[in-house]
Coordinates of C-alpha atoms and ligand atoms in Angstrom, one line a residue:
X9 CA 90.2 117.0 101.4
X10 CA 88.4 114.7 103.8
X11 CA 90.4 112.9 106.4
X12 CA 88.9 109.5 105.7
X13 CA 88.0 107.3 102.8
X14 CA 84.4 107.8 101.7
X15 CA 82.4 104.8 100.4
X16 CA 80.3 105.8 97.5
X17 CA 76.6 105.1 96.8
X18 CA 76.3 106.5 93.2
X19 CA 77.5 104.3 90.3
X20 CA 80.6 105.8 88.7
X21 CA 82.6 103.8 86.2
X22 CA 86.3 104.3 86.0
X23 CA 85.9 105.7 82.6
X24 CA 83.6 108.4 83.8
X25 CA 85.8 109.1 86.9
X26 CA 88.9 109.5 84.7
X27 CA 87.1 111.8 82.3
X28 CA 85.8 113.9 85.3
X29 CA 89.4 114.1 86.6
X30 CA 90.5 115.2 83.1
X31 CA 87.9 118.0 83.1
X32 CA 89.6 119.6 86.1
X33 CA 92.7 119.9 84.0
X34 CA 91.9 122.4 81.2
X35 CA 95.3 121.8 79.6
X36 CA 94.6 118.0 79.4
X37 CA 94.4 116.6 75.9
X38 CA 92.8 113.3 76.8
X39 CA 96.0 111.2 76.1
X40 CA 96.5 110.4 79.8
X41 CA 92.8 109.6 80.1
X42 CA 92.9 107.1 77.3
X43 CA 96.2 105.6 78.6
X44 CA 94.4 105.0 82.0
X45 CA 91.4 103.5 80.1
X46 CA 93.9 101.1 78.3
X47 CA 95.4 100.0 81.7
X48 CA 91.9 99.3 83.1
X49 CA 91.2 97.2 80.1
X50 CA 94.5 95.3 80.5
X51 CA 93.4 94.7 84.1
X52 CA 90.1 93.2 83.0
X53 CA 91.9 90.9 80.6
X54 CA 94.5 89.8 83.2
X55 CA 91.8 89.4 85.9
X56 CA 89.9 87.1 83.5
X57 CA 93.0 84.8 83.3
X58 CA 94.1 85.0 87.0
X59 CA 90.6 83.9 88.2
X60 CA 91.0 80.8 86.0
X61 CA 94.6 80.2 86.9
X62 CA 93.6 76.9 88.5
X63 CA 93.2 75.5 85.0
X64 CA 96.1 73.3 83.9
X65 CA 96.9 75.1 80.7
X66 CA 97.8 78.3 82.6
X67 CA 99.3 77.0 85.9
X68 CA 102.9 76.0 86.1
X69 CA 106.1 77.5 84.8
X70 CA 106.6 78.7 81.3
X71 CA 109.9 76.8 81.4
X72 CA 112.2 79.7 81.0
X73 CA 113.4 82.4 83.4
X74 CA 113.1 86.2 83.2
X75 CA 116.0 88.7 83.6
X76 CA 115.5 88.4 87.4
X77 CA 116.5 84.8 87.2
X78 CA 113.0 83.8 88.3
X79 CA 110.9 81.1 86.8
X80 CA 108.4 82.8 84.5
X81 CA 104.9 81.6 85.2
X82 CA 102.7 81.6 82.1
X83 CA 100.5 84.3 83.7
X84 CA 103.6 86.6 84.1
X85 CA 104.1 86.5 80.3
X86 CA 100.5 86.8 79.5
X87 CA 100.1 89.9 81.7
X88 CA 103.3 91.4 80.3
X89 CA 102.2 90.8 76.7
X90 CA 98.7 92.0 77.4
X91 CA 99.9 95.4 78.7
X92 CA 102.4 95.8 75.9
X93 CA 100.0 94.9 73.1
X94 CA 97.3 97.2 74.4
X95 CA 99.8 100.1 74.4
X96 CA 102.3 99.6 71.7
X97 CA 100.2 101.1 68.8
X98 CA 98.2 103.9 70.4
X99 CA 100.6 106.7 69.9
X100 CA 100.4 107.6 73.5
X101 CA 103.8 106.2 74.7
X102 CA 107.4 107.1 73.8
X103 CA 108.7 104.0 75.5
X104 CA 107.7 101.2 78.0
X105 CA 109.7 99.2 80.5
X106 CA 108.6 96.0 82.2
X107 CA 109.8 93.9 85.2
X108 CA 109.9 91.0 82.8
X109 CA 112.3 92.5 80.2
X110 CA 115.9 93.5 80.6
X111 CA 115.8 96.7 78.5
X112 CA 113.2 99.4 77.8
X113 CA 110.6 98.3 75.2
X114 CA 110.6 100.3 72.0
X115 CA 107.4 101.4 70.3
X116 CA 107.5 99.5 67.0
X117 CA 108.7 101.7 64.1
X118 CA 105.4 101.3 62.3
X119 CA 103.6 103.2 65.1
X120 CA 103.9 106.8 66.3
X121 CA 105.7 107.6 69.5
X122 CA 103.8 109.6 72.1
X123 CA 104.5 111.8 75.1
X124 CA 104.2 109.4 78.0
X125 CA 106.4 106.7 79.5
X126 CA 104.9 103.5 81.0
X127 CA 106.8 101.4 83.5
X128 CA 105.0 98.3 84.9
X129 CA 105.3 95.2 86.9
X130 CA 102.8 93.0 85.0
X131 CA 102.2 90.4 87.7
X132 CA 103.8 91.1 91.1
X133 CA 103.8 88.2 93.5
X134 CA 103.4 85.7 90.8
X135 CA 105.3 83.0 92.8
X136 CA 102.0 82.9 94.8
X137 CA 99.8 82.1 91.8
X138 CA 99.9 78.3 92.4
X139 CA 98.6 78.8 95.9
X140 CA 95.6 81.1 95.0
X141 CA 97.2 84.0 96.8
X142 CA 96.3 87.6 95.6
X143 CA 98.7 88.9 93.0
X144 CA 98.9 92.4 91.4
X145 CA 99.9 94.7 88.6
X146 CA 101.7 97.9 89.3
X147 CA 102.1 100.8 86.8
X148 CA 103.9 104.2 86.8
X149 CA 103.4 106.9 84.2
X150 CA 105.8 109.8 83.5
X151 CA 106.0 112.5 80.8
X152 CA 108.9 111.8 78.5
X153 CA 112.0 114.0 79.0
X154 CA 113.3 113.6 75.4
X155 CA 111.5 115.8 72.9
X156 CA 111.0 113.5 69.9
X157 CA 111.4 110.1 68.3
X158 CA 111.6 106.9 70.2
X159 CA 111.8 107.2 74.0
X160 CA 115.1 106.3 75.8
X161 CA 116.4 104.7 79.0
X162 CA 116.7 108.2 80.4
X163 CA 113.0 108.7 79.9
X164 CA 112.5 105.6 82.1
X165 CA 114.9 106.7 84.8
X166 CA 113.0 109.6 86.5
X167 CA 112.5 110.3 90.2
X168 CA 109.1 109.3 91.6
X169 CA 108.5 112.9 92.4
X170 CA 108.0 113.4 88.6
X171 CA 105.3 110.8 88.3
X172 CA 102.2 111.9 86.4
X173 CA 100.1 109.0 87.5
X174 CA 100.5 105.6 89.3
X175 CA 98.3 102.7 90.2
X176 CA 97.9 99.1 90.8
X177 CA 95.4 96.3 90.2
X178 CA 94.9 93.6 92.8
X179 CA 93.5 90.2 91.7
X180 CA 92.1 88.7 94.8
X181 CA 88.7 87.9 96.3
X182 CA 87.7 90.8 94.0
X183 CA 89.6 92.7 91.3
X184 CA 90.3 96.3 92.2
X185 CA 92.1 99.1 90.4
X186 CA 93.5 101.9 92.6
X187 CA 95.1 104.9 91.0
X188 CA 96.1 108.5 91.5
X189 CA 97.0 111.4 89.1
X190 CA 98.0 113.6 92.0
X191 CA 94.5 114.5 93.0
X192 CA 93.9 111.9 95.6
X193 CA 93.7 108.1 95.5
X194 CA 90.6 106.4 94.2
X195 CA 89.7 102.7 94.2
X196 CA 87.4 100.8 91.7
X197 CA 86.0 97.3 92.1
X198 CA 85.4 95.2 89.0
X199 CA 81.8 94.0 88.6
X200 CA 82.4 90.9 86.5
X201 CA 78.8 90.6 85.6
X202 CA 79.0 93.8 83.6
X203 CA 82.8 94.0 83.1
X204 CA 83.0 97.5 84.6
X205 CA 85.3 99.0 87.3
X206 CA 82.9 100.9 89.6
X207 CA 84.1 103.5 92.1
X208 CA 84.0 101.9 95.5
X209 CA 86.7 103.9 97.5
X210 CA 86.7 107.6 96.8
X211 CA 89.7 109.6 98.0
X212 CA 91.4 106.8 100.0
X213 CA 93.2 108.1 103.1
X214 CA 95.4 105.8 105.2
X215 CA 93.8 105.6 108.7
X216 CA 95.7 107.5 111.3
X217 CA 95.6 104.6 113.7
X218 CA 97.6 101.8 112.3
X219 CA 96.4 98.2 112.7
X220 CA 99.1 96.1 111.0
X221 CA 102.7 95.7 110.4
X222 CA 103.9 93.7 107.4
X223 CA 107.3 92.2 107.1
X224 CA 108.9 88.8 106.5
X225 CA 110.0 88.2 110.1
X226 CA 111.9 85.0 108.9
X227 CA 114.7 87.3 107.9
X228 CA 115.0 89.1 111.3
X229 CA 118.5 87.7 112.0
X230 CA 119.7 89.4 108.7
X231 CA 118.4 92.8 109.7
X232 CA 120.4 95.7 111.1
X233 CA 120.0 96.6 114.8
X234 CA 117.9 99.6 113.9
X235 CA 115.4 97.4 111.9
X236 CA 115.3 94.8 114.7
X237 CA 114.5 97.5 117.2
X238 CA 111.9 99.1 115.0
X239 CA 110.2 95.7 114.7
X240 CA 110.3 95.3 118.5
X241 CA 108.8 98.8 118.8
X242 CA 105.9 97.7 116.5
X243 CA 105.4 94.7 118.7
X244 CA 104.9 96.9 121.7
X245 CA 108.3 95.8 123.2
X246 CA 109.9 99.3 123.0
X247 CA 107.4 102.0 123.9
X248 CA 104.5 101.6 121.5
X249 CA 101.3 101.5 123.6
X250 CA 99.6 98.6 121.9
X251 CA 101.3 96.0 119.7
X252 CA 100.3 96.0 116.1
X253 CA 99.1 92.7 114.4
X254 CA 101.5 91.1 112.0
X255 CA 99.9 90.5 108.6
X256 CA 102.2 89.3 105.8
X257 CA 101.0 87.8 102.5
X258 CA 104.2 87.9 100.6
X259 CA 102.6 89.6 97.7
X260 CA 103.5 93.3 97.7
X261 CA 100.3 94.7 96.2
X262 CA 98.1 92.7 98.5
X263 CA 100.1 93.7 101.6
X264 CA 100.2 97.4 100.5
X265 CA 96.5 97.4 99.7
X266 CA 95.5 96.1 103.1
X267 CA 97.6 98.6 104.9
X268 CA 96.3 101.5 102.7
X269 CA 92.7 100.7 103.7
X270 CA 93.2 99.4 107.2
X271 CA 96.2 101.4 108.3
X272 CA 99.7 100.1 108.9
X273 CA 103.2 99.8 107.6
X274 CA 104.9 97.4 105.1
X275 CA 108.6 97.1 105.0
X276 CA 111.1 95.0 103.1
X277 CA 114.4 96.3 104.6
X278 CA 118.0 95.8 103.5
X279 CA 119.7 92.7 104.8
X280 CA 123.3 92.1 105.7
X281 CA 123.9 90.3 102.4
X282 CA 121.3 92.4 100.4
X283 CA 122.1 96.0 101.2
X284 CA 119.8 97.1 98.4
X285 CA 116.8 95.1 99.6
X286 CA 114.7 93.0 97.2
X287 CA 112.0 95.3 95.8
X288 CA 112.4 97.3 92.6
X289 CA 112.5 101.1 92.7
X290 CA 111.1 102.1 89.3
X291 CA 108.0 100.0 88.9
X292 CA 107.3 98.8 92.5
X293 CA 108.4 101.2 95.2
X294 CA 108.1 104.6 93.4
X295 CA 104.5 104.2 92.1
X296 CA 103.3 102.8 95.4
X297 CA 105.1 105.7 97.2
X298 CA 103.2 108.2 95.0
X299 CA 100.0 106.5 96.0
X300 CA 100.9 106.3 99.7
X301 CA 101.8 110.1 99.8
X302 CA 98.6 111.0 98.0
X303 CA 96.7 109.0 100.7
X304 CA 98.4 110.8 103.5
X305 CA 101.1 108.3 104.1
X306 CA 104.8 108.2 103.3
X307 CA 107.5 105.8 101.8
X308 CA 111.2 105.7 102.5
X309 CA 114.3 103.6 101.9
X310 CA 115.1 104.1 105.6
X311 CA 116.9 107.4 105.0
X312 CA 115.0 109.4 102.5
X313 CA 111.6 109.6 100.6
X314 CA 111.4 107.0 97.9
X315 CA 110.1 109.7 95.6
X316 CA 113.4 111.6 95.9
X317 CA 115.7 108.7 94.8
X318 CA 117.2 109.2 91.3
X319 CA 117.2 105.8 89.6
X320 CA 120.5 104.8 88.1
X321 CA 119.3 101.6 86.4
X322 CA 116.0 100.2 85.3
X323 CA 115.8 97.2 87.7
X324 CA 117.5 98.9 90.6
X325 CA 116.4 97.5 94.0
X326 CA 115.7 99.6 97.1
X327 CA 114.8 98.9 100.8
X328 CA 111.2 100.0 101.3
X329 CA 109.2 101.2 104.2
X330 CA 105.7 102.3 103.2
X331 CA 102.3 103.2 104.7
X332 CA 101.4 105.1 107.8
X333 CA 103.5 108.3 107.8
X334 CA 104.4 108.3 111.6
X335 CA 105.5 104.7 111.5
X336 CA 107.7 105.1 108.4
X337 CA 109.2 108.2 110.0
X338 CA 109.8 106.1 113.2
X339 CA 111.6 103.5 111.1
X340 CA 113.9 106.3 109.7
X341 CA 114.5 107.3 113.3
X342 CA 115.6 103.8 114.4
X343 CA 117.9 103.5 111.3
X344 CA 119.4 106.9 112.1
X345 CA 119.9 106.2 115.8
X346 CA 121.3 102.6 115.5
X347 CA 122.6 102.0 112.0
X348 CA 124.5 105.1 111.1
Ligands
P6P427 P1 109.7 87.3 100.4 C1 106.9 88.6 95.5 O1 107.8 87.7 95.0 C2 107.7 89.9 95.9 O2 108.4 90.4 94.8 C3 106.7 90.9 96.4 O3 105.5 90.9 95.9 C4 106.7 90.5 97.9 O4 106.4 91.7 98.7 C5 108.1 90.0 98.2 O5 108.6 89.5 96.9 C6 108.0 88.8 99.1 O6 109.4 88.4 99.3 O7 111.2 87.3 100.5 O8 109.1 87.7 101.7 O9 109.1 86.0 99.9

């Protein structure tokens, strides 16, 4: 495996790339391949709406709140519904779960249940939509654990180590889809003139030399001593040769994506009043952790790999440190030395 991202010159669509990946798995039946196609299509549809989010009929709040108690932007609901309706009838999924819905989403009785489980955050960072800040979709795919019938909550509560595939879409200056099936991380950029995701970043590897650290420093007073000291370390105040630059967008996918390509660490730590942090384990931290590890990075809750955490509930939160392996390990060291 090369030690750096290679930028491609040939034209490879995501469909062809996924098919080529499938061909390296003789046991593959094509179901996962088609599931990934469907998610790419969902991304194109969502992208077509987010790039028009400035229009009055989409902007603004849908008037109600989701199970997180947050105002639901119309795009949140559109993204959620798009992913659900593209996947509810295909016979590929046993069950789905969304950040927008309290309970797992059953496959309607009139459709066959399949062997995969799809967890997704349909539009992460949506509070930024009104300000034209990049937002994203995150997805996690597992094999079902139950053997037949409709999938269950247990099928949704699997460790990230069991992930079969994970990815995200980022809707920004361009629309990108980044995914892994455990054979490296690959990035595709949407060419809107032809409506195709074209391979633009083959085998993404997080640069060994970090450039950025990403954290909402406005909460520093609420952090533990270990996290405060880790942050001072990143600023070059406690032994790091050169200080890193602070880049924080406040949209997880955008912050993660920049650090994946440029090198750096993102963290949303626990706070004194929020010991579980803010971000969600099942459909935010775990899929991004799988991607980070596949790109040579690492993700932790401050004590252990995110991928080793057994979820107890669907919307469980977790502190998250993710990106450059050495820096995340350093964070674990500060937590161990000052917070235990
Ligand atoms: P804060 C967006 O609302 C989000 O869920 C993530 O996308 C982002 O990383 C985080 O919250 C930002 O939270 O507290 O810094 O505004």
